[in-house]
Coordinates of C-alpha atoms in Angstrom, one line a residue:
M440 CA 82.5 111.9 95.2
K441 CA 81.4 109.2 97.5
N442 CA 83.3 105.9 98.2
T443 CA 81.0 103.6 96.3
Y444 CA 81.6 100.5 94.2
K445 CA 80.3 102.2 91.1
N446 CA 82.5 105.3 91.6
K447 CA 85.6 103.0 92.2
V448 CA 85.0 101.2 89.0
K449 CA 84.5 104.4 87.0
F450 CA 87.7 105.8 88.5
S451 CA 89.7 102.7 87.9
S452 CA 88.8 102.4 84.3
R453 CA 91.1 105.3 83.5
Y454 CA 94.1 103.0 84.2
I455 CA 92.9 100.0 82.1
Y456 CA 95.7 98.0 80.3
Q457 CA 98.4 99.1 82.6
S458 CA 100.4 97.0 85.1
V459 CA 98.9 98.8 88.2
Y460 CA 96.2 96.4 89.5
V461 CA 96.7 94.7 92.9
N462 CA 94.4 92.1 94.4
P463 CA 95.8 91.4 97.9
V464 CA 94.2 88.0 98.0
L465 CA 96.2 86.9 95.0
G466 CA 99.4 88.7 96.1
D467 CA 100.9 92.1 96.4
E468 CA 102.4 92.3 92.9
A469 CA 100.9 94.7 90.4
C470 CA 99.5 93.0 87.3
M471 CA 97.8 94.1 84.1
F472 CA 94.5 95.8 84.6
T473 CA 92.0 94.4 82.0
E474 CA 88.3 94.2 81.5
A475 CA 88.2 91.0 83.6
N476 CA 89.8 92.8 86.5
L477 CA 87.5 95.8 86.0
I478 CA 84.4 93.6 86.1
D479 CA 85.5 91.7 89.1
I480 CA 87.1 94.5 91.1
D481 CA 86.7 93.9 94.8
N482 CA 86.6 96.3 97.8
N483 CA 90.1 95.3 98.8
D484 CA 91.6 95.7 95.3
Y485 CA 93.6 98.8 94.5
L486 CA 95.8 100.4 91.9
L487 CA 99.5 100.9 92.6
L488 CA 100.3 104.3 91.1
K489 CA 103.2 106.7 90.9
S490 CA 103.3 110.0 92.6
L491 CA 103.2 113.0 90.2
S492 CA 105.8 114.6 92.3
F493 CA 108.3 112.0 91.0
I494 CA 107.5 112.5 87.3
T495 CA 110.5 111.3 85.2
D496 CA 112.4 113.5 82.8
E497 CA 111.5 111.0 80.1
D498 CA 107.8 111.5 80.8
L499 CA 108.2 115.3 80.9
E500 CA 109.9 115.3 77.5
L501 CA 106.9 113.3 76.1
L502 CA 104.5 115.7 77.9
L503 CA 106.1 118.9 76.6
P504 CA 104.5 118.8 73.1
I505 CA 101.0 118.5 74.8
V506 CA 101.8 121.4 77.2
Q507 CA 103.5 123.8 74.9
P508 CA 101.0 124.8 72.2
T509 CA 98.4 126.5 74.4
S510 CA 100.1 127.2 77.7
Y511 CA 102.1 129.9 79.4
M512 CA 104.6 127.0 79.7
G513 CA 105.2 127.2 76.0
S514 CA 108.4 129.1 76.4
L515 CA 109.7 126.7 79.0
T516 CA 111.6 123.9 77.4
R517 CA 113.6 122.6 80.4
P518 CA 112.0 119.6 82.1
N519 CA 113.0 120.8 85.5
M520 CA 110.9 124.0 85.0
V521 CA 107.9 122.0 83.9
K522 CA 108.4 119.6 86.8
Q523 CA 108.3 122.7 89.2
I524 CA 105.0 123.8 87.5
F525 CA 103.5 120.3 88.1
R526 CA 104.5 120.5 91.8
E527 CA 102.7 123.9 91.9
Y528 CA 99.7 122.1 90.3
L529 CA 99.7 119.7 93.2
N530 CA 99.5 122.8 95.5
K531 CA 96.5 124.0 93.6
S532 CA 98.2 127.0 91.9
S533 CA 98.5 125.9 88.3
S534 CA 96.6 127.5 85.5
L535 CA 96.3 124.2 83.5
H536 CA 92.6 123.6 82.7
G537 CA 90.1 122.6 80.1
L538 CA 90.9 120.6 77.0
Q539 CA 94.7 121.0 77.7
W540 CA 94.3 119.5 81.2
W541 CA 92.2 116.7 79.7
H542 CA 95.0 115.7 77.3
I543 CA 97.6 116.0 80.1
S544 CA 95.6 114.0 82.5
D545 CA 95.0 111.2 79.9
F546 CA 98.8 111.1 79.3
L547 CA 99.6 111.0 83.1
C548 CA 97.1 108.2 83.6
S549 CA 98.5 106.3 80.7
R550 CA 101.9 106.5 82.4
G551 CA 100.5 105.3 85.8
Y552 CA 100.5 108.6 87.7
A553 CA 98.0 109.3 90.5
I554 CA 96.1 112.5 89.7
P555 CA 92.9 114.1 91.1
Y556 CA 89.6 112.7 89.6
M557 CA 86.2 114.4 89.5
G558 CA 87.1 116.6 92.5
L559 CA 88.5 113.6 94.4
S560 CA 92.1 114.4 95.6
V561 CA 94.8 111.8 95.4
E562 CA 94.8 111.8 99.2
K563 CA 91.1 111.0 99.3
Q564 CA 91.7 108.2 96.7
I565 CA 94.3 106.7 99.1
E566 CA 91.9 107.2 102.1
Y567 CA 89.1 105.3 100.1
G568 CA 91.6 102.5 99.5
W569 CA 91.3 102.9 95.7
I570 CA 95.0 103.5 95.2
K571 CA 98.4 103.2 96.9
I572 CA 101.4 105.1 95.9
S573 CA 104.3 103.1 94.7
A574 CA 107.5 103.3 96.8
T575 CA 109.5 103.7 93.6
T576 CA 109.1 106.0 90.6
E577 CA 108.2 103.0 88.3
T578 CA 105.2 100.8 88.6
R579 CA 106.0 97.2 88.0
N580 CA 105.7 96.0 84.4
V581 CA 104.2 92.6 84.8
Q582 CA 103.0 90.6 81.8
N583 CA 99.8 88.6 82.0

């Protein structure tokens, strides 16, 4: 996937209505990402996302019902074991795919985690300037 304005807008739309949008001209605080931001997204704007390697136990507990029904992870109920499997996914060795991965990726995006998109790695998203990884495990919760 090329670094084009159109691709950046398509990618960014996955994170709409989350407090992850940063416009450096207006300040470095993340704010709510809405249709107005999406329409006016600039080349210097970026999303401030969380690293999947820092997924919280709370998010893992919410994710377990999505993962368990159709996965080899179904017998794993401890969040630390699921966390290890997600770390393996980051190293390209997970067997999560298809509809299950679609549900999981929607959940992860809804929680502000950076994940690969249409063959574009998180590292490439950073290189393109589309995202930055938050220094904390929580993105800021700013009200607009």
